[in-house]
Amino acid sequence: MDSPPTQVLPFPDIEPYASGLLDVGDGNRIYWEASGNPAGKPALVVHGGPGSGGKRGSRKTFDPQVYRIVLFDQRGCGESVPSAADPQVSLAHNTTEHLIADMERLRAHLGIERWLLYGGSWGATLILAYAQRYPERVSEIVLVGVTMTRPAEVEWLYRGVRLLLPTEWGEFRDGVPAAERDGDLVAAYSRLFDHPDPEVRLAAARRWCAWEDAVIAHESTGSPGQYSAKPEQAMLAMTRICAHYFAHAAWLPDGQLLRDAHRLAGIPGVLIHGKLDLSAPLRTAWELAKAWPDAELHVIEDSGHTGSPAMRDAIMSAVARFGRL
């Protein structure tokens, strides 16, 4: 009789040995921190959202004896300043191009030649964009909940998946003015997040998060309800940045990241995706795996977008394997 698989436990949480605010121009300073082994294998954690900075739990994915673990908060969120929760803070200099440049500036600031890139959801999009720009700076890639932020993916999340959740989507749609309900809902919400009335902004943020939570509500092995549980300021920053990026399809030409997957040749990759992911359906990860021969796709049967113990095991196994190279 086969023995049950051994569960991979996270490493104990640790405090950073260095941190700071890096001036990246345009009035922005991004928070960064490093933990683990200062002489270890460099790894950069790229958070999702966009705008979901401030989380530090990913430290526990990496063996602190093996890895030099670098986390950062993207522009406008987490501990980076100024915060996008304030509508007076312009997002004109908060685009995918700016974030790619910020990552490269952080690498140079820390004196790192090449680093492993780890991230999921929006973080996967940003990692792919950075790695295709600077493939010589990337040693390996681990992506979870793969997205490429193509217009069809944005359309699916904020309109297409209504086929499965008509009541909840109707509440999301009704959060924008009646004249805009048959148009671009993401752009309409983006305008609400810039409204001068703080009550209007907060109500829109809560509606947005309620919809996001509806899409992941079935994920009993993951973290259902996580969006609405955010503190108010974090919620305002995340929703404003999300709508800003998604209304512009992340300023990426449609299909660019898939067409340019050949630029990742020679970079080992692991794509880990939940079969039950309604937010980011499996097809995107499958297409990327077909276009990137150096990547292997692991489909987690019981997981959605927010993970499961089996997904955690797959992530930690991939990170541990790359730590031995």
PDB file of C-alpha atoms in Angstrom, residues 45-276:
ATOM      1  CA  VAL A  45       9.101  37.719  -4.486  1.00  0.00           C
ATOM      2  CA  VAL A  46       6.731  39.618  -6.805  1.00  0.00           C
ATOM      3  CA  HIS A  47       3.313  40.167  -5.262  1.00  0.00           C
ATOM      4  CA  GLY A  48      -0.033  40.088  -6.978  1.00  0.00           C
ATOM      5  CA  GLY A  49      -2.974  42.415  -7.181  1.00  0.00           C
ATOM      6  CA  PRO A  50      -1.753  44.584  -8.728  1.00  0.00           C
ATOM      7  CA  GLY A  51      -1.633  46.599  -5.555  1.00  0.00           C
ATOM      8  CA  SER A  52      -1.616  43.772  -2.981  1.00  0.00           C
ATOM      9  CA  GLY A  53       1.609  44.780  -1.286  1.00  0.00           C
ATOM     10  CA  GLY A  54       2.370  44.547   2.401  1.00  0.00           C
ATOM     11  CA  LYS A  55       2.277  40.766   2.716  1.00  0.00           C
ATOM     12  CA  ARG A  56       5.372  39.082   4.104  1.00  0.00           C
ATOM     13  CA  GLY A  57       4.290  35.427   4.405  1.00  0.00           C
ATOM     14  CA  SER A  58       6.226  34.397   1.290  1.00  0.00           C
ATOM     15  CA  ARG A  59       9.421  34.482   3.337  1.00  0.00           C
ATOM     16  CA  LYS A  60       8.352  31.115   4.750  1.00  0.00           C
ATOM     17  CA  THR A  61       8.439  29.519   1.291  1.00  0.00           C
ATOM     18  CA  PHE A  62      12.245  29.764   1.140  1.00  0.00           C
ATOM     19  CA  ASP A  63      14.901  27.988   3.176  1.00  0.00           C
ATOM     20  CA  PRO A  64      16.582  30.926   4.970  1.00  0.00           C
ATOM     21  CA  GLN A  65      19.878  29.026   5.047  1.00  0.00           C
ATOM     22  CA  VAL A  66      19.872  28.698   1.251  1.00  0.00           C
ATOM     23  CA  TYR A  67      18.173  31.819  -0.072  1.00  0.00           C
ATOM     24  CA  ARG A  68      18.675  35.565   0.069  1.00  0.00           C
ATOM     25  CA  ILE A  69      14.954  36.412   0.064  1.00  0.00           C
ATOM     26  CA  VAL A  70      14.013  39.830  -1.348  1.00  0.00           C
ATOM     27  CA  LEU A  71      10.488  41.209  -1.063  1.00  0.00           C
ATOM     28  CA  PHE A  72       9.251  44.557  -2.307  1.00  0.00           C
ATOM     29  CA  ASP A  73       6.000  46.489  -2.479  1.00  0.00           C
ATOM     30  CA  GLN A  74       5.120  47.799  -5.911  1.00  0.00           C
ATOM     31  CA  ARG A  75       4.376  51.491  -6.416  1.00  0.00           C
ATOM     32  CA  GLY A  76       1.490  52.875  -4.422  1.00  0.00           C
ATOM     33  CA  CYS A  77       0.818  49.946  -2.092  1.00  0.00           C
ATOM     34  CA  GLY A  78       2.018  48.221   1.051  1.00  0.00           C
ATOM     35  CA  GLU A  79       4.780  50.214   2.687  1.00  0.00           C
ATOM     36  CA  SER A  80       5.764  52.005  -0.519  1.00  0.00           C
ATOM     37  CA  VAL A  81       5.043  55.734  -0.604  1.00  0.00           C
ATOM     38  CA  PRO A  82       2.957  57.596  -1.489  1.00  0.00           C
ATOM     39  CA  SER A  83      -0.079  55.353  -1.154  1.00  0.00           C
ATOM     40  CA  ALA A  84      -2.552  55.043  -4.011  1.00  0.00           C
ATOM     41  CA  ALA A  85      -5.319  54.927  -1.404  1.00  0.00           C
ATOM     42  CA  ASP A  86      -5.189  58.731  -1.616  1.00  0.00           C
ATOM     43  CA  PRO A  87      -6.915  59.823  -4.846  1.00  0.00           C
ATOM     44  CA  GLN A  88      -4.696  62.906  -4.913  1.00  0.00           C
ATOM     45  CA  VAL A  89      -1.757  60.587  -5.634  1.00  0.00           C
ATOM     46  CA  SER A  90      -1.414  60.404  -9.395  1.00  0.00           C
ATOM     47  CA  LEU A  91      -1.148  56.998 -11.056  1.00  0.00           C
ATOM     48  CA  ALA A  92       0.298  58.474 -14.248  1.00  0.00           C
ATOM     49  CA  HIS A  93       3.705  57.045 -13.322  1.00  0.00           C
ATOM     50  CA  ASN A  94       2.375  53.694 -12.147  1.00  0.00           C
ATOM     51  CA  THR A  95       2.407  51.347 -15.159  1.00  0.00           C
ATOM     52  CA  THR A  96       3.926  48.008 -16.067  1.00  0.00           C
ATOM     53  CA  GLU A  97       6.911  49.775 -17.639  1.00  0.00           C
ATOM     54  CA  HIS A  98       7.540  51.645 -14.404  1.00  0.00           C
ATOM     55  CA  LEU A  99       7.372  48.428 -12.354  1.00  0.00           C
ATOM     56  CA  ILE A 100       9.791  46.623 -14.679  1.00  0.00           C
ATOM     57  CA  ALA A 101      12.211  49.519 -14.283  1.00  0.00           C
ATOM     58  CA  ASP A 102      11.735  49.474 -10.493  1.00  0.00           C
ATOM     59  CA  MET A 103      12.626  45.787 -10.310  1.00  0.00           C
ATOM     60  CA  GLU A 104      15.768  46.314 -12.347  1.00  0.00           C
ATOM     61  CA  ARG A 105      16.748  49.318 -10.239  1.00  0.00           C
ATOM     62  CA  LEU A 106      16.254  47.257  -7.083  1.00  0.00           C
ATOM     63  CA  ARG A 107      18.434  44.454  -8.477  1.00  0.00           C
ATOM     64  CA  ALA A 108      21.232  46.911  -9.216  1.00  0.00           C
ATOM     65  CA  HIS A 109      20.792  48.609  -5.829  1.00  0.00           C
ATOM     66  CA  LEU A 110      21.255  45.274  -4.049  1.00  0.00           C
ATOM     67  CA  GLY A 111      24.209  44.252  -6.225  1.00  0.00           C
ATOM     68  CA  ILE A 112      22.526  41.077  -7.480  1.00  0.00           C
ATOM     69  CA  GLU A 113      23.631  39.602 -10.808  1.00  0.00           C
ATOM     70  CA  ARG A 114      20.794  37.123 -11.338  1.00  0.00           C
ATOM     71  CA  TRP A 115      17.832  36.124  -9.235  1.00  0.00           C
ATOM     72  CA  LEU A 116      15.057  33.571  -9.084  1.00  0.00           C
ATOM     73  CA  LEU A 117      11.645  35.174  -9.613  1.00  0.00           C
ATOM     74  CA  TYR A 118       8.651  33.910  -7.638  1.00  0.00           C
ATOM     75  CA  GLY A 119       5.090  35.198  -7.758  1.00  0.00           C
ATOM     76  CA  GLY A 120       1.499  34.558  -8.686  1.00  0.00           C
ATOM     77  CA  SER A 121      -1.587  36.059 -10.282  1.00  0.00           C
ATOM     78  CA  TRP A 122      -0.682  39.610 -11.367  1.00  0.00           C
ATOM     79  CA  GLY A 123       2.822  38.833 -10.105  1.00  0.00           C
ATOM     80  CA  ALA A 124       3.095  36.222 -12.868  1.00  0.00           C
ATOM     81  CA  THR A 125       2.327  38.842 -15.519  1.00  0.00           C
ATOM     82  CA  LEU A 126       4.923  41.223 -14.125  1.00  0.00           C
ATOM     83  CA  ILE A 127       7.537  38.478 -13.805  1.00  0.00           C
ATOM     84  CA  LEU A 128       7.037  37.441 -17.427  1.00  0.00           C
ATOM     85  CA  ALA A 129       7.292  41.038 -18.619  1.00  0.00           C
ATOM     86  CA  TYR A 130      10.495  41.607 -16.615  1.00  0.00           C
ATOM     87  CA  ALA A 131      12.087  38.285 -17.579  1.00  0.00           C
ATOM     88  CA  GLN A 132      11.414  38.844 -21.269  1.00  0.00           C
ATOM     89  CA  ARG A 133      13.026  42.271 -20.999  1.00  0.00           C
ATOM     90  CA  TYR A 134      15.999  41.104 -18.923  1.00  0.00           C
ATOM     91  CA  PRO A 135      16.393  37.334 -19.443  1.00  0.00           C
ATOM     92  CA  GLU A 136      20.103  37.525 -18.588  1.00  0.00           C
ATOM     93  CA  ARG A 137      19.154  38.641 -15.064  1.00  0.00           C
ATOM     94  CA  VAL A 138      16.873  35.676 -14.313  1.00  0.00           C
ATOM     95  CA  SER A 139      18.100  32.302 -13.038  1.00  0.00           C
ATOM     96  CA  GLU A 140      14.768  30.465 -12.620  1.00  0.00           C
ATOM     97  CA  ILE A 141      11.055  31.299 -12.454  1.00  0.00           C
ATOM     98  CA  VAL A 142       8.255  29.868 -10.300  1.00  0.00           C
ATOM     99  CA  LEU A 143       4.781  31.120 -11.255  1.00  0.00           C
ATOM    100  CA  VAL A 144       1.566  30.364  -9.368  1.00  0.00           C
ATOM    101  CA  GLY A 145      -1.908  31.090 -10.745  1.00  0.00           C
ATOM    102  CA  VAL A 146      -0.526  32.162 -14.110  1.00  0.00           C
ATOM    103  CA  THR A 147      -1.920  35.295 -15.740  1.00  0.00           C
ATOM    104  CA  MET A 148      -0.815  37.402 -18.698  1.00  0.00           C
ATOM    105  CA  THR A 149      -3.415  40.188 -18.196  1.00  0.00           C
ATOM    106  CA  ARG A 150      -4.636  39.950 -21.776  1.00  0.00           C
ATOM    107  CA  PRO A 151      -7.881  41.782 -22.597  1.00  0.00           C
ATOM    108  CA  ALA A 152      -9.728  38.456 -22.798  1.00  0.00           C
ATOM    109  CA  GLU A 153      -8.548  37.555 -19.279  1.00  0.00           C
ATOM    110  CA  VAL A 154      -9.734  40.875 -17.867  1.00  0.00           C
ATOM    111  CA  GLU A 155     -13.045  40.539 -19.750  1.00  0.00           C
ATOM    112  CA  TRP A 156     -13.508  37.039 -18.316  1.00  0.00           C
ATOM    113  CA  LEU A 157     -12.921  38.074 -14.699  1.00  0.00           C
ATOM    114  CA  TYR A 158     -15.132  41.151 -14.691  1.00  0.00           C
ATOM    115  CA  ARG A 159     -17.881  40.100 -17.118  1.00  0.00           C
ATOM    116  CA  GLY A 160     -17.523  36.588 -18.558  1.00  0.00           C
ATOM    117  CA  VAL A 161     -17.654  34.680 -15.283  1.00  0.00           C
ATOM    118  CA  ARG A 162     -21.085  36.228 -14.653  1.00  0.00           C
ATOM    119  CA  LEU A 163     -22.400  33.107 -16.407  1.00  0.00           C
ATOM    120  CA  LEU A 164     -21.594  31.209 -13.208  1.00  0.00           C
ATOM    121  CA  LEU A 165     -22.386  33.956 -10.687  1.00  0.00           C
ATOM    122  CA  PRO A 166     -25.224  36.068 -12.123  1.00  0.00           C
ATOM    123  CA  THR A 167     -26.565  37.417  -8.820  1.00  0.00           C
ATOM    124  CA  GLU A 168     -23.187  38.451  -7.450  1.00  0.00           C
ATOM    125  CA  TRP A 169     -22.139  39.925 -10.788  1.00  0.00           C
ATOM    126  CA  GLY A 170     -25.376  41.912 -10.927  1.00  0.00           C
ATOM    127  CA  GLU A 171     -24.431  43.499  -7.605  1.00  0.00           C
ATOM    128  CA  PHE A 172     -20.969  44.288  -8.961  1.00  0.00           C
ATOM    129  CA  ARG A 173     -22.429  45.817 -12.130  1.00  0.00           C
ATOM    130  CA  ASP A 174     -24.919  47.879 -10.125  1.00  0.00           C
ATOM    131  CA  GLY A 175     -22.038  49.490  -8.257  1.00  0.00           C
ATOM    132  CA  VAL A 176     -21.415  51.846 -11.205  1.00  0.00           C
ATOM    133  CA  PRO A 177     -23.769  54.530 -12.542  1.00  0.00           C
ATOM    134  CA  ALA A 178     -26.687  53.143 -14.570  1.00  0.00           C
ATOM    135  CA  ALA A 179     -25.462  54.745 -17.797  1.00  0.00           C
ATOM    136  CA  GLU A 180     -22.162  52.793 -17.549  1.00  0.00           C
ATOM    137  CA  ARG A 181     -23.478  49.318 -16.688  1.00  0.00           C
ATOM    138  CA  ASP A 182     -23.439  48.018 -20.249  1.00  0.00           C
ATOM    139  CA  GLY A 183     -19.963  49.385 -20.957  1.00  0.00           C
ATOM    140  CA  ASP A 184     -16.461  48.884 -19.564  1.00  0.00           C
ATOM    141  CA  LEU A 185     -17.101  48.136 -15.895  1.00  0.00           C
ATOM    142  CA  VAL A 186     -13.429  48.169 -14.965  1.00  0.00           C
ATOM    143  CA  ALA A 187     -12.972  51.664 -16.421  1.00  0.00           C
ATOM    144  CA  ALA A 188     -16.155  52.790 -14.692  1.00  0.00           C
ATOM    145  CA  TYR A 189     -14.881  51.561 -11.338  1.00  0.00           C
ATOM    146  CA  SER A 190     -11.542  53.238 -12.020  1.00  0.00           C
ATOM    147  CA  ARG A 191     -13.357  56.550 -12.289  1.00  0.00           C
ATOM    148  CA  LEU A 192     -15.209  55.870  -9.018  1.00  0.00           C
ATOM    149  CA  PHE A 193     -11.911  55.226  -7.239  1.00  0.00           C
ATOM    150  CA  ASP A 194     -10.874  58.772  -8.187  1.00  0.00           C
ATOM    151  CA  HIS A 195     -14.149  60.315  -6.975  1.00  0.00           C
ATOM    152  CA  PRO A 196     -13.747  63.271  -4.595  1.00  0.00           C
ATOM    153  CA  ASP A 197     -16.240  61.784  -2.094  1.00  0.00           C
ATOM    154  CA  PRO A 198     -14.488  59.268   0.209  1.00  0.00           C
ATOM    155  CA  GLU A 199     -17.768  57.431   0.828  1.00  0.00           C
ATOM    156  CA  VAL A 200     -18.195  56.850  -2.906  1.00  0.00           C
ATOM    157  CA  ARG A 201     -14.633  55.510  -3.152  1.00  0.00           C
ATOM    158  CA  LEU A 202     -15.047  53.182  -0.192  1.00  0.00           C
ATOM    159  CA  ALA A 203     -18.413  51.847  -1.377  1.00  0.00           C
ATOM    160  CA  ALA A 204     -16.897  51.110  -4.802  1.00  0.00           C
ATOM    161  CA  ALA A 205     -13.919  49.357  -3.209  1.00  0.00           C
ATOM    162  CA  ARG A 206     -16.204  47.166  -1.120  1.00  0.00           C
ATOM    163  CA  ARG A 207     -18.299  46.231  -4.155  1.00  0.00           C
ATOM    164  CA  TRP A 208     -15.163  45.363  -6.115  1.00  0.00           C
ATOM    165  CA  CYS A 209     -13.824  43.166  -3.312  1.00  0.00           C
ATOM    166  CA  ALA A 210     -17.221  41.509  -2.805  1.00  0.00           C
ATOM    167  CA  TRP A 211     -17.139  40.463  -6.468  1.00  0.00           C
ATOM    168  CA  GLU A 212     -13.571  39.177  -6.201  1.00  0.00           C
ATOM    169  CA  ASP A 213     -14.603  37.189  -3.133  1.00  0.00           C
ATOM    170  CA  ALA A 214     -17.616  35.748  -4.951  1.00  0.00           C
ATOM    171  CA  VAL A 215     -15.315  34.373  -7.644  1.00  0.00           C
ATOM    172  CA  ILE A 216     -13.177  32.522  -5.065  1.00  0.00           C
ATOM    173  CA  ALA A 217     -15.986  31.594  -2.648  1.00  0.00           C
ATOM    174  CA  HIS A 218     -15.875  27.911  -3.681  1.00  0.00           C
ATOM    175  CA  GLU A 219     -12.185  27.563  -2.765  1.00  0.00           C
ATOM    176  CA  SER A 220     -12.692  25.807   0.561  1.00  0.00           C
ATOM    177  CA  THR A 221      -9.060  24.630   0.704  1.00  0.00           C
ATOM    178  CA  GLY A 222      -7.736  28.158   0.075  1.00  0.00           C
ATOM    179  CA  SER A 223      -8.566  31.610   1.418  1.00  0.00           C
ATOM    180  CA  PRO A 224     -12.136  32.579   0.472  1.00  0.00           C
ATOM    181  CA  GLY A 225     -13.178  36.038   1.630  1.00  0.00           C
ATOM    182  CA  GLN A 226      -9.632  37.416   1.620  1.00  0.00           C
ATOM    183  CA  TYR A 227     -10.334  40.534  -0.465  1.00  0.00           C
ATOM    184  CA  SER A 228     -13.061  42.025   1.732  1.00  0.00           C
ATOM    185  CA  ALA A 229     -10.991  41.243   4.827  1.00  0.00           C
ATOM    186  CA  LYS A 230      -8.323  43.765   3.841  1.00  0.00           C
ATOM    187  CA  PRO A 231      -7.887  46.841   6.042  1.00  0.00           C
ATOM    188  CA  GLU A 232      -9.627  49.871   4.563  1.00  0.00           C
ATOM    189  CA  GLN A 233      -6.527  51.684   3.326  1.00  0.00           C
ATOM    190  CA  ALA A 234      -5.058  48.538   1.785  1.00  0.00           C
ATOM    191  CA  MET A 235      -8.393  47.837   0.101  1.00  0.00           C
ATOM    192  CA  LEU A 236      -8.572  51.353  -1.349  1.00  0.00           C
ATOM    193  CA  ALA A 237      -5.021  51.168  -2.677  1.00  0.00           C
ATOM    194  CA  MET A 238      -5.429  47.703  -4.179  1.00  0.00           C
ATOM    195  CA  THR A 239      -8.745  48.334  -5.912  1.00  0.00           C
ATOM    196  CA  ARG A 240      -7.623  51.663  -7.348  1.00  0.00           C
ATOM    197  CA  ILE A 241      -4.385  50.172  -8.708  1.00  0.00           C
ATOM    198  CA  CYS A 242      -6.181  47.046  -9.996  1.00  0.00           C
ATOM    199  CA  ALA A 243      -8.736  49.044 -11.929  1.00  0.00           C
ATOM    200  CA  HIS A 244      -6.033  51.362 -13.277  1.00  0.00           C
ATOM    201  CA  TYR A 245      -3.988  48.439 -14.624  1.00  0.00           C
ATOM    202  CA  PHE A 246      -6.854  46.310 -15.877  1.00  0.00           C
ATOM    203  CA  ALA A 247      -8.581  49.204 -17.622  1.00  0.00           C
ATOM    204  CA  HIS A 248      -5.410  49.467 -19.735  1.00  0.00           C
ATOM    205  CA  ALA A 249      -4.749  45.702 -20.075  1.00  0.00           C
ATOM    206  CA  ALA A 250      -1.483  46.438 -18.234  1.00  0.00           C
ATOM    207  CA  TRP A 251      -0.257  48.483 -21.238  1.00  0.00           C
ATOM    208  CA  LEU A 252       0.819  45.220 -22.881  1.00  0.00           C
ATOM    209  CA  PRO A 253      -0.027  44.575 -26.546  1.00  0.00           C
ATOM    210  CA  ASP A 254      -2.539  41.741 -26.699  1.00  0.00           C
ATOM    211  CA  GLY A 255      -0.667  38.436 -26.655  1.00  0.00           C
ATOM    212  CA  GLN A 256       2.802  39.966 -26.289  1.00  0.00           C
ATOM    213  CA  LEU A 257       3.884  37.821 -23.346  1.00  0.00           C
ATOM    214  CA  LEU A 258       2.911  34.635 -25.164  1.00  0.00           C
ATOM    215  CA  ARG A 259       4.491  35.697 -28.458  1.00  0.00           C
ATOM    216  CA  ASP A 260       7.718  36.626 -26.691  1.00  0.00           C
ATOM    217  CA  ALA A 261       7.934  33.471 -24.592  1.00  0.00           C
ATOM    218  CA  HIS A 262      10.895  32.447 -26.772  1.00  0.00           C
ATOM    219  CA  ARG A 263      12.918  35.082 -24.907  1.00  0.00           C
ATOM    220  CA  LEU A 264      12.698  32.825 -21.837  1.00  0.00           C
ATOM    221  CA  ALA A 265      14.645  30.051 -23.577  1.00  0.00           C
ATOM    222  CA  GLY A 266      17.211  28.558 -21.222  1.00  0.00           C
ATOM    223  CA  ILE A 267      15.450  29.778 -18.055  1.00  0.00           C
ATOM    224  CA  PRO A 268      14.037  26.829 -16.087  1.00  0.00           C
ATOM    225  CA  GLY A 269      10.448  27.458 -15.044  1.00  0.00           C
ATOM    226  CA  VAL A 270       7.716  25.821 -12.996  1.00  0.00           C
ATOM    227  CA  LEU A 271       4.091  26.817 -13.591  1.00  0.00           C
ATOM    228  CA  ILE A 272       1.744  25.819 -10.761  1.00  0.00           C
ATOM    229  CA  HIS A 273      -1.951  26.311 -11.404  1.00  0.00           C
ATOM    230  CA  GLY A 274      -5.178  25.300  -9.681  1.00  0.00           C
ATOM    231  CA  LYS A 275      -7.652  23.367 -11.790  1.00  0.00           C
ATOM    232  CA  LEU A 276     -10.537  25.075  -9.954  1.00  0.00           C
TER     233      LEU A 276
END
